[in-house]
PDB file of C-alpha atoms in Angstrom:
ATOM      1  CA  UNK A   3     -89.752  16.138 -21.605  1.00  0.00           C
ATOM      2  CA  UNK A   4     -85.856  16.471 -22.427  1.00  0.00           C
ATOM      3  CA  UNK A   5     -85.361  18.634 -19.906  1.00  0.00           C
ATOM      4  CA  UNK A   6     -86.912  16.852 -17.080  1.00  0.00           C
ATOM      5  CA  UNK A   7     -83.652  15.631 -14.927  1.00  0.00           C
ATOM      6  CA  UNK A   8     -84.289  11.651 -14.645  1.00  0.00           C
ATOM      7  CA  UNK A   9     -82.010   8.940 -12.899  1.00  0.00           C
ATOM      8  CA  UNK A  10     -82.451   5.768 -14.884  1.00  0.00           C
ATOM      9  CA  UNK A  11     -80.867   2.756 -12.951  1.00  0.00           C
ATOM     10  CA  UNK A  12     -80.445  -0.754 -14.839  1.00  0.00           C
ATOM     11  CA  UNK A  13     -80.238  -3.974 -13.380  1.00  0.00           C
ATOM     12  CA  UNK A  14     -78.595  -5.921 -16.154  1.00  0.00           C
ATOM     13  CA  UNK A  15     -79.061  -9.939 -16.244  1.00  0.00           C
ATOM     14  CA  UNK A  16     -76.240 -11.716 -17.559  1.00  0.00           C
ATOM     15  CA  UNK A  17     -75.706 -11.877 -21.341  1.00  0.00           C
ATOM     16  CA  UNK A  18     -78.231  -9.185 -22.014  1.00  0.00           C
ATOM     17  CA  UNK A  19     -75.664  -6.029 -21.772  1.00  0.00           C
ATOM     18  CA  UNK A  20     -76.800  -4.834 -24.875  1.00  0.00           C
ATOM     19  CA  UNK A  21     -80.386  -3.996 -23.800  1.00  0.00           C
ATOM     20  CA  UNK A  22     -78.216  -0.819 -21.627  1.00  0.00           C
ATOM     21  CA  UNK A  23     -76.178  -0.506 -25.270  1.00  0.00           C
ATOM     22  CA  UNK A  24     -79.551   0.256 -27.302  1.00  0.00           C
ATOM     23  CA  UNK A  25     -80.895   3.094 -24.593  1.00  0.00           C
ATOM     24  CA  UNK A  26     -77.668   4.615 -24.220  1.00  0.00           C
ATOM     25  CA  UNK A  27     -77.423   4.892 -28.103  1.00  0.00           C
ATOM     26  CA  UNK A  28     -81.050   6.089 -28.458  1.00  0.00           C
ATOM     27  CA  UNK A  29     -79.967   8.936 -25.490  1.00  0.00           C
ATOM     28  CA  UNK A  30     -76.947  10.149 -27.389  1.00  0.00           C
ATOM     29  CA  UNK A  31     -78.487  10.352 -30.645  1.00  0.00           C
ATOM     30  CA  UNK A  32     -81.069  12.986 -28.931  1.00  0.00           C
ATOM     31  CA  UNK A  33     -78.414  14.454 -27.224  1.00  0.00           C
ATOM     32  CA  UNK A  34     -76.120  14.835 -30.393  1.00  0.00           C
ATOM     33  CA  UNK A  35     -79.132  16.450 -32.462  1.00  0.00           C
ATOM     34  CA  UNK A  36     -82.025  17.233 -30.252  1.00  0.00           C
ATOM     35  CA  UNK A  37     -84.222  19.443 -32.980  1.00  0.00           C
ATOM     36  CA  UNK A  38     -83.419  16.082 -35.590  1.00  0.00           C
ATOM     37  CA  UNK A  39     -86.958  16.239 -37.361  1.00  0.00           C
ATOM     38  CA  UNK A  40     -88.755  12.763 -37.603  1.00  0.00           C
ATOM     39  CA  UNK A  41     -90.109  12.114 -40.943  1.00  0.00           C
ATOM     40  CA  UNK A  42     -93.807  11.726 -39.826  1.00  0.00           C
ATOM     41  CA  UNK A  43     -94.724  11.657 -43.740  1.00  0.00           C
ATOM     42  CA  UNK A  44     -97.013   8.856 -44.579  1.00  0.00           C
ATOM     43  CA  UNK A  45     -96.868   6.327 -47.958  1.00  0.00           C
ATOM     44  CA  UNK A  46     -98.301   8.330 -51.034  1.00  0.00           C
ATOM     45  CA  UNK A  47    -100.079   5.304 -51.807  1.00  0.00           C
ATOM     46  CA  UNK A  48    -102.126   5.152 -48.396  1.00  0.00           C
ATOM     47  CA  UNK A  49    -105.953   6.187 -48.589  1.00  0.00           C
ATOM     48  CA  UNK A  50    -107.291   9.061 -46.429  1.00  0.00           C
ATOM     49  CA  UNK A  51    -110.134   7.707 -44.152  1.00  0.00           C
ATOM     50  CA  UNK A  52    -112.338   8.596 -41.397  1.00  0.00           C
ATOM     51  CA  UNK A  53    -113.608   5.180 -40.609  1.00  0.00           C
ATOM     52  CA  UNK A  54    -110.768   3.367 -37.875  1.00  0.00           C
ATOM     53  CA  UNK A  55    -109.815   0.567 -40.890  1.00  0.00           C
ATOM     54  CA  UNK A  56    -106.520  -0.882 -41.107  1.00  0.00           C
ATOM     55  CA  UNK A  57    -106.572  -2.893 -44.487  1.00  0.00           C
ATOM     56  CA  UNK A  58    -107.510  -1.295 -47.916  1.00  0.00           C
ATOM     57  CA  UNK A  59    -107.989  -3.527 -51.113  1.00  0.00           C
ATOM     58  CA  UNK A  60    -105.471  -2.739 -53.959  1.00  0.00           C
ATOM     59  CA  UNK A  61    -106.687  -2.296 -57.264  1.00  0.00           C
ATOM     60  CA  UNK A  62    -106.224  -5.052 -59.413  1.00  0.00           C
ATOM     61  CA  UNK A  63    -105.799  -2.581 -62.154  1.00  0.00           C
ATOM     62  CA  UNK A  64    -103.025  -0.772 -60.166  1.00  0.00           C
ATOM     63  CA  UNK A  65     -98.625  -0.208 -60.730  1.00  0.00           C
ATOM     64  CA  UNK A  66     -98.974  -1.070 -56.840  1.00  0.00           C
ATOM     65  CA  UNK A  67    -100.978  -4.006 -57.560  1.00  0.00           C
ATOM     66  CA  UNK A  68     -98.591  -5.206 -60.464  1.00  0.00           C
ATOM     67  CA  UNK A  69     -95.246  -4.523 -58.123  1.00  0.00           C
ATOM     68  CA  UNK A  70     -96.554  -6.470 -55.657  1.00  0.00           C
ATOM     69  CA  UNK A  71     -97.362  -9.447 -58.026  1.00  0.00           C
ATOM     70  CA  UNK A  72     -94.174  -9.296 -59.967  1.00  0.00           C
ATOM     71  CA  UNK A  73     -91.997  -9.468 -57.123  1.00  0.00           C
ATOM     72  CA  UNK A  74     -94.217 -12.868 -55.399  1.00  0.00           C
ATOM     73  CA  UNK A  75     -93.764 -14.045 -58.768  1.00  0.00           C
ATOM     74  CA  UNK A  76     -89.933 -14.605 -58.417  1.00  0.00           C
ATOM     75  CA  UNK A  77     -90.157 -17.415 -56.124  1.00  0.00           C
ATOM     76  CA  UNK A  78     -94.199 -18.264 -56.136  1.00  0.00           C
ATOM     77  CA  UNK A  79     -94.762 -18.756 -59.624  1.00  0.00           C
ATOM     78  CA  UNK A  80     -96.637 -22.208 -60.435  1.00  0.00           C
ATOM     79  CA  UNK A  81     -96.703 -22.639 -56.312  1.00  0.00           C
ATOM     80  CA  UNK A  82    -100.044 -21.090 -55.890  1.00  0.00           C
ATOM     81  CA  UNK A  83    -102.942 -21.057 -58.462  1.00  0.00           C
ATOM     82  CA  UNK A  84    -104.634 -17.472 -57.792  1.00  0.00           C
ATOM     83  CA  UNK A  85    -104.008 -14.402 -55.778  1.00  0.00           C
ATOM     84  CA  UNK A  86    -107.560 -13.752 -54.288  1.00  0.00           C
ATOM     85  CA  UNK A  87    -106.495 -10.376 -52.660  1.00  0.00           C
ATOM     86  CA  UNK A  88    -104.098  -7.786 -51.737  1.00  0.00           C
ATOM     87  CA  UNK A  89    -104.552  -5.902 -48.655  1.00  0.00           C
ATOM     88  CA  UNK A  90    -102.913  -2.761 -47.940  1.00  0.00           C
ATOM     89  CA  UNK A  91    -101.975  -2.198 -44.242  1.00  0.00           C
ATOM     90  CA  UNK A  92    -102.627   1.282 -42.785  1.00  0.00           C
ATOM     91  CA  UNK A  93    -101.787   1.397 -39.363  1.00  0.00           C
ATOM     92  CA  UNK A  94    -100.893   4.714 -38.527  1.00  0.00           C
ATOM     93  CA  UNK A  95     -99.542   4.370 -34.954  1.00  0.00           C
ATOM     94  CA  UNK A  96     -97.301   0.923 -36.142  1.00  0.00           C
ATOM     95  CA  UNK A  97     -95.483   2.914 -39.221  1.00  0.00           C
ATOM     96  CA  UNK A  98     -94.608   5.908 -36.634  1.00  0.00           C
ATOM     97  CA  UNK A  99     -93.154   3.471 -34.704  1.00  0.00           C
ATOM     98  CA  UNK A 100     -91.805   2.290 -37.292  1.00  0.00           C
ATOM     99  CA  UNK A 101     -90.273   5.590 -38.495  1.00  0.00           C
ATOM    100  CA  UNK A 102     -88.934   7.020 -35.554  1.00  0.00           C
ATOM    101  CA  UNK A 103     -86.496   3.048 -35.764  1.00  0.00           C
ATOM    102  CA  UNK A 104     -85.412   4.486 -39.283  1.00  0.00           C
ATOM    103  CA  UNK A 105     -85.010   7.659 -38.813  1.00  0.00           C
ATOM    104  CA  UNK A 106     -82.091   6.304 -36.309  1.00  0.00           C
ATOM    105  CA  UNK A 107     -81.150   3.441 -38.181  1.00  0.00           C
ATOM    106  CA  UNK A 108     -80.397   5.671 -41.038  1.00  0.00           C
ATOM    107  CA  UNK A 109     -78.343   8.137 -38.672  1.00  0.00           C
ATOM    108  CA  UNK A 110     -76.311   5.690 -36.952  1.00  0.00           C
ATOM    109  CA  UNK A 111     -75.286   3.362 -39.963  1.00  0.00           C
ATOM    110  CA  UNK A 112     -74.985   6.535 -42.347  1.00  0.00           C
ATOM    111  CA  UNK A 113     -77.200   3.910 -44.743  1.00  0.00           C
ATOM    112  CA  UNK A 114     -80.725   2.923 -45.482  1.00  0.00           C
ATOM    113  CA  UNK A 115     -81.083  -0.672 -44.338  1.00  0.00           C
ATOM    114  CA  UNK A 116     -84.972  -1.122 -45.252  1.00  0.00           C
ATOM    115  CA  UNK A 117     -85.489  -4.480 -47.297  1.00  0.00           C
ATOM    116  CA  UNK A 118     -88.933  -5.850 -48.505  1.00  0.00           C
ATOM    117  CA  UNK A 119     -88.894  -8.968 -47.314  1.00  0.00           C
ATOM    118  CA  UNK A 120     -91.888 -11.678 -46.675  1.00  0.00           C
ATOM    119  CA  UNK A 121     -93.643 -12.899 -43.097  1.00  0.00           C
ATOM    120  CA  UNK A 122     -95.985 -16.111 -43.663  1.00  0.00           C
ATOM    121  CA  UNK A 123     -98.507 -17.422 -41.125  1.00  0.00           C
ATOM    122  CA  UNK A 124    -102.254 -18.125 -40.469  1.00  0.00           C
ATOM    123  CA  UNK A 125    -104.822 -16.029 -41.161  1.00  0.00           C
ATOM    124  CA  UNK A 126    -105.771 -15.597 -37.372  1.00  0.00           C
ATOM    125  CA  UNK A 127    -102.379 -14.805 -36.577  1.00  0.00           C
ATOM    126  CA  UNK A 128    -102.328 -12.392 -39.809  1.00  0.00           C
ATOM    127  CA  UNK A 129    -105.331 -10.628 -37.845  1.00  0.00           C
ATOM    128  CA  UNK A 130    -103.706  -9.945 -35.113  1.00  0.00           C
ATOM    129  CA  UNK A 131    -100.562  -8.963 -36.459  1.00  0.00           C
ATOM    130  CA  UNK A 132    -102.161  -6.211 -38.595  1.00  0.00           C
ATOM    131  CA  UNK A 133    -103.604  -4.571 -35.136  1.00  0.00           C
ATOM    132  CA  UNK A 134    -100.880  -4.939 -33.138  1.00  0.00           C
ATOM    133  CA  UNK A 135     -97.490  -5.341 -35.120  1.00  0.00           C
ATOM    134  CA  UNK A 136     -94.936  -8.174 -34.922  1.00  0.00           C
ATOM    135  CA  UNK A 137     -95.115  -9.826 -31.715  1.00  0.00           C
ATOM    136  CA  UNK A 138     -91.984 -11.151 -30.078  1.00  0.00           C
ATOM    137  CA  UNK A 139     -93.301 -13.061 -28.023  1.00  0.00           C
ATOM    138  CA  UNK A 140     -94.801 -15.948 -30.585  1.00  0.00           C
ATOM    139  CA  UNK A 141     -91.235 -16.479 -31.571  1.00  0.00           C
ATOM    140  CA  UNK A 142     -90.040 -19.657 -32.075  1.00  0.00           C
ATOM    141  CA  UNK A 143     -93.518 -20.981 -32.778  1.00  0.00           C
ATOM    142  CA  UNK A 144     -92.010 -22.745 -36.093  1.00  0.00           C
ATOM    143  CA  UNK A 145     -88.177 -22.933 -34.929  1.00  0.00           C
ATOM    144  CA  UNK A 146     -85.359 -20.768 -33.745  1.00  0.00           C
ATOM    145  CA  UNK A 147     -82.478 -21.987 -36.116  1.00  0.00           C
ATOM    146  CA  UNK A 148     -81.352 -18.330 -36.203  1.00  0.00           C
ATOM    147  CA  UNK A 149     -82.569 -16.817 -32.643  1.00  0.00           C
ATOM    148  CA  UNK A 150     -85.545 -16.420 -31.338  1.00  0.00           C
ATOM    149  CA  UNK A 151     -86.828 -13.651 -32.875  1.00  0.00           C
ATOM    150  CA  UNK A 152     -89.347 -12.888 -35.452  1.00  0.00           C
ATOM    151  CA  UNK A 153     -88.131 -14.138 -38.555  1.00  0.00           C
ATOM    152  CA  UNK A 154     -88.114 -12.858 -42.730  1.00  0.00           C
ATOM    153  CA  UNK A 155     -87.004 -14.111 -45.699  1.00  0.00           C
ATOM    154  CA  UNK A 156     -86.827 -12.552 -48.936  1.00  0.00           C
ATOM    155  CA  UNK A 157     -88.179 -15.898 -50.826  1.00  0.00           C
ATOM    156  CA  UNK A 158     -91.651 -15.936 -50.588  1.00  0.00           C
ATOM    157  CA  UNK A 159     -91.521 -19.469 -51.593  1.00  0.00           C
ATOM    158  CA  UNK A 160     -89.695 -20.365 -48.310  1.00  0.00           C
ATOM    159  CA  UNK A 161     -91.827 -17.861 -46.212  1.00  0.00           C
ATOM    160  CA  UNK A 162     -94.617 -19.950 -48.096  1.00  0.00           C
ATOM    161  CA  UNK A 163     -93.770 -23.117 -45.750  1.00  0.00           C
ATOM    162  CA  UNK A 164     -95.357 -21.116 -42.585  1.00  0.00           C
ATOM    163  CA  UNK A 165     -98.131 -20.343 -43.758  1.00  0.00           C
ATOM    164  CA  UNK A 166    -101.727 -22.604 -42.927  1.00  0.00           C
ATOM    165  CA  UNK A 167    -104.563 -23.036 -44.925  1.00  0.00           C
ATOM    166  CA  UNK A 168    -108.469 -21.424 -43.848  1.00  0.00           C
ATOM    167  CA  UNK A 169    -111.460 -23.122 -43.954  1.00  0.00           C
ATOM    168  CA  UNK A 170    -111.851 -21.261 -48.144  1.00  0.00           C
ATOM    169  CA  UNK A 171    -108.795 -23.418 -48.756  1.00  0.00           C
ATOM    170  CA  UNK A 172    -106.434 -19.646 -48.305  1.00  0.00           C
ATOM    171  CA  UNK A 173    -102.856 -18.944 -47.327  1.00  0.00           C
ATOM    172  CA  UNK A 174    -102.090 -15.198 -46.229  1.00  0.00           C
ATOM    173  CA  UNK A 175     -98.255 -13.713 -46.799  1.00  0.00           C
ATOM    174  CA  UNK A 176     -97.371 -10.125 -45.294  1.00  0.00           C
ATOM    175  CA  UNK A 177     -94.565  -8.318 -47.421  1.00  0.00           C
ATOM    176  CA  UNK A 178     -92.865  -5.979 -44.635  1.00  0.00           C
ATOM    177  CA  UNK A 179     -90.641  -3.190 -44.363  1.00  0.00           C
ATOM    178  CA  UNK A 180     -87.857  -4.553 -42.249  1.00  0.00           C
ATOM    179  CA  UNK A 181     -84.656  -2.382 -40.572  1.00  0.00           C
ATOM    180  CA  UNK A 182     -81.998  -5.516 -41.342  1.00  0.00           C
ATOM    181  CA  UNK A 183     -78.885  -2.835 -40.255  1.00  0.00           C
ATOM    182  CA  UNK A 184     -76.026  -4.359 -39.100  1.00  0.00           C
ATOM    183  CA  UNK A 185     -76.204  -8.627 -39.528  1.00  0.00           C
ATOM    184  CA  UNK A 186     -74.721 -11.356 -38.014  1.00  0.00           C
ATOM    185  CA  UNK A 187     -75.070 -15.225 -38.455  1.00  0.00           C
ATOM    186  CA  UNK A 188     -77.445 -16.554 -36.106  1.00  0.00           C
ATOM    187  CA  UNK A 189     -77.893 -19.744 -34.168  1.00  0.00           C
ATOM    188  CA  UNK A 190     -80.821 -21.362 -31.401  1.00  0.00           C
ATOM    189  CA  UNK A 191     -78.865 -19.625 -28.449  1.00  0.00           C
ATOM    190  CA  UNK A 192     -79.750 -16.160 -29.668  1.00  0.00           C
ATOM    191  CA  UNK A 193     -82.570 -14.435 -27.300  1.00  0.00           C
ATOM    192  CA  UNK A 194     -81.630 -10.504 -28.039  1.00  0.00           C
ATOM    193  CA  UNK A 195     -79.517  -9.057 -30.302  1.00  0.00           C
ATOM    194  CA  UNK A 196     -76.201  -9.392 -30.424  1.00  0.00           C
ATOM    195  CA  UNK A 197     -74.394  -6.539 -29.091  1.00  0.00           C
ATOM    196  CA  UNK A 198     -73.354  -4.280 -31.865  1.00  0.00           C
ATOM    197  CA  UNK A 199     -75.422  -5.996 -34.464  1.00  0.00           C
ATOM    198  CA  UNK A 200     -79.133  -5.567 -35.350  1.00  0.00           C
ATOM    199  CA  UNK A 201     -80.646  -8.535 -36.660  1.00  0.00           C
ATOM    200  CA  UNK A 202     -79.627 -11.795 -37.443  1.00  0.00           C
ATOM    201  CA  UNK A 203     -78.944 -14.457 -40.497  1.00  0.00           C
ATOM    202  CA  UNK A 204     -79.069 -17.319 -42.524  1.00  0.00           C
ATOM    203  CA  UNK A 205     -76.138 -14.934 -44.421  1.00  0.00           C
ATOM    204  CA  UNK A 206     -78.603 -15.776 -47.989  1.00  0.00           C
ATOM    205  CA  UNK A 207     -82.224 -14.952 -47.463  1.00  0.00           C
ATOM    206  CA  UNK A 208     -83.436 -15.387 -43.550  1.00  0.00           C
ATOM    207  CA  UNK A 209     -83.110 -12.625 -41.461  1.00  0.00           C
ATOM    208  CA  UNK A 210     -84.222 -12.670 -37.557  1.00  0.00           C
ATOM    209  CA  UNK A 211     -84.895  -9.237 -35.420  1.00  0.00           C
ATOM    210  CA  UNK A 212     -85.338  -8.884 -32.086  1.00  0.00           C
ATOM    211  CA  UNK A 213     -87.572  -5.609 -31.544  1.00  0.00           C
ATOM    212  CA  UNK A 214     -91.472  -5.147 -32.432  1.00  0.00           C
ATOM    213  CA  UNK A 215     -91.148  -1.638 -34.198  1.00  0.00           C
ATOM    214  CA  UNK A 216     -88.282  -2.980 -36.323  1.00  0.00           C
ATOM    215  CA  UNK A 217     -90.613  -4.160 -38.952  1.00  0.00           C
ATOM    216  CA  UNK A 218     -94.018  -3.154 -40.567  1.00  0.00           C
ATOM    217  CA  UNK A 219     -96.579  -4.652 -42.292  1.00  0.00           C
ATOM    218  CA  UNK A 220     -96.880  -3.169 -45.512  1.00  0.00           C
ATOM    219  CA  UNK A 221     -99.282  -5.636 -47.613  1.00  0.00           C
ATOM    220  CA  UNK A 222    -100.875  -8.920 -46.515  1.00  0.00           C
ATOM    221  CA  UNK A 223    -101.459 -11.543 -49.716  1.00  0.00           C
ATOM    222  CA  UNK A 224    -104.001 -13.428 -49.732  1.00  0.00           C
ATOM    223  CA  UNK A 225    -104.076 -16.833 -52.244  1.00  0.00           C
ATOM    224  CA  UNK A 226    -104.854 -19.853 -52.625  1.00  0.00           C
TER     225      UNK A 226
END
């Protein structure tokens, strides 16, 4: 498909320049280092399986199981009373997606911007989020402070606040891979990113992004 001659032409609305910006980036890149390898390598941790699941139970016995707890700890602790699960997330298709933003993140900043950071909402919402990623357009369903984007923190006690109870009396958490890269503060007039930044911030723990594949779902927490 690279060499297939196509004329692109872009109509750009006012204030949203950096929409052209991002493609012409993503062209160069390809241009600069067409044969660049994407790291199609899934987590070690992930479970081979022939059945079309997308959430695996970790072992309560597990180092991935402990990690997970000792980190919600930091902020959670005396907040909730049990942890009644933790899901792994295995959607292939997502963390491709998710890769291939990396893979250029990496290239382009010269610097691994990944940070673990937490997502809290219903459990409905937690459904669909698992099958279909991040979802842009439910931003601003609980404010848009920092933009209207889909919005992180890396205080689970704050992501905590989003969440809703289900009818067992349950709150769900996702911890997610998120591509933060270059950050800016944010404010409610933010729709897109701004142009030569990537996300947007509190500047302490709330980070806004603007594109689906920018985050994954790693783990979804399940407590009460």
């Amino acid at each position: 498909m690279r060499n297939i001659p196509l004329t692109v032409r872009f109509i750009i609305q006012p204030k949203r320049q950096n929409l052209y910006e991002e493609f012409s980036q993503q062209v160069l890149s390809l241009q600069e280092d067409p044969e660049s390898p994407i790291n199609y390598q899934l987590p070690s941790t992930w479970i081979r399986s022939t059945e079309n699941k997308l959430r695996f139970l970790v072992p309560y016995n597990s180092d991935e199981y402990t990690s997970m707890v000792n980190c919600f700890d930091q902020t959670m602790k005396g907040i909730y009373t049990s942890i009644i699960r933790i899901e792994r997330i295995q959607n292939q298709r997502w963390f491709l997606q998710y890769q291939v933003h990396r893979q250029e993140f990496n290239k382009r900043l010269a610097i691994d911007t990944e940070r673990l950071l937490y997502h809290g909402c219903s459990q409905s919402a937690a459904n669909l989020i698992i099958e279909d990623c991040f979802n842009r357009s439910f931003a601003g369903a609980h404010g848009t402070t920092y933009g209207i984007g889909m919005y992180f923190s890396s205080d689970a006690s704050y992501s905590d606040n989003f969440t809703e109870v289900n009818s067992n009396g349950e709150r769900c958490m996702f911890v997610a891979r998120v591509l933060v890269g270059n950050t800016t503060q944010g404010n409610r007039s933010i729709k897109t990113r701004p142009v030569g930044f990537d996300s947007t911030t509190d500047g302490k723990h709330i980070f806004v992004i603007y594109h689906d594949a920018q985050a994954y779902a790693d783990y979804l927490i399940t407590y009460k």
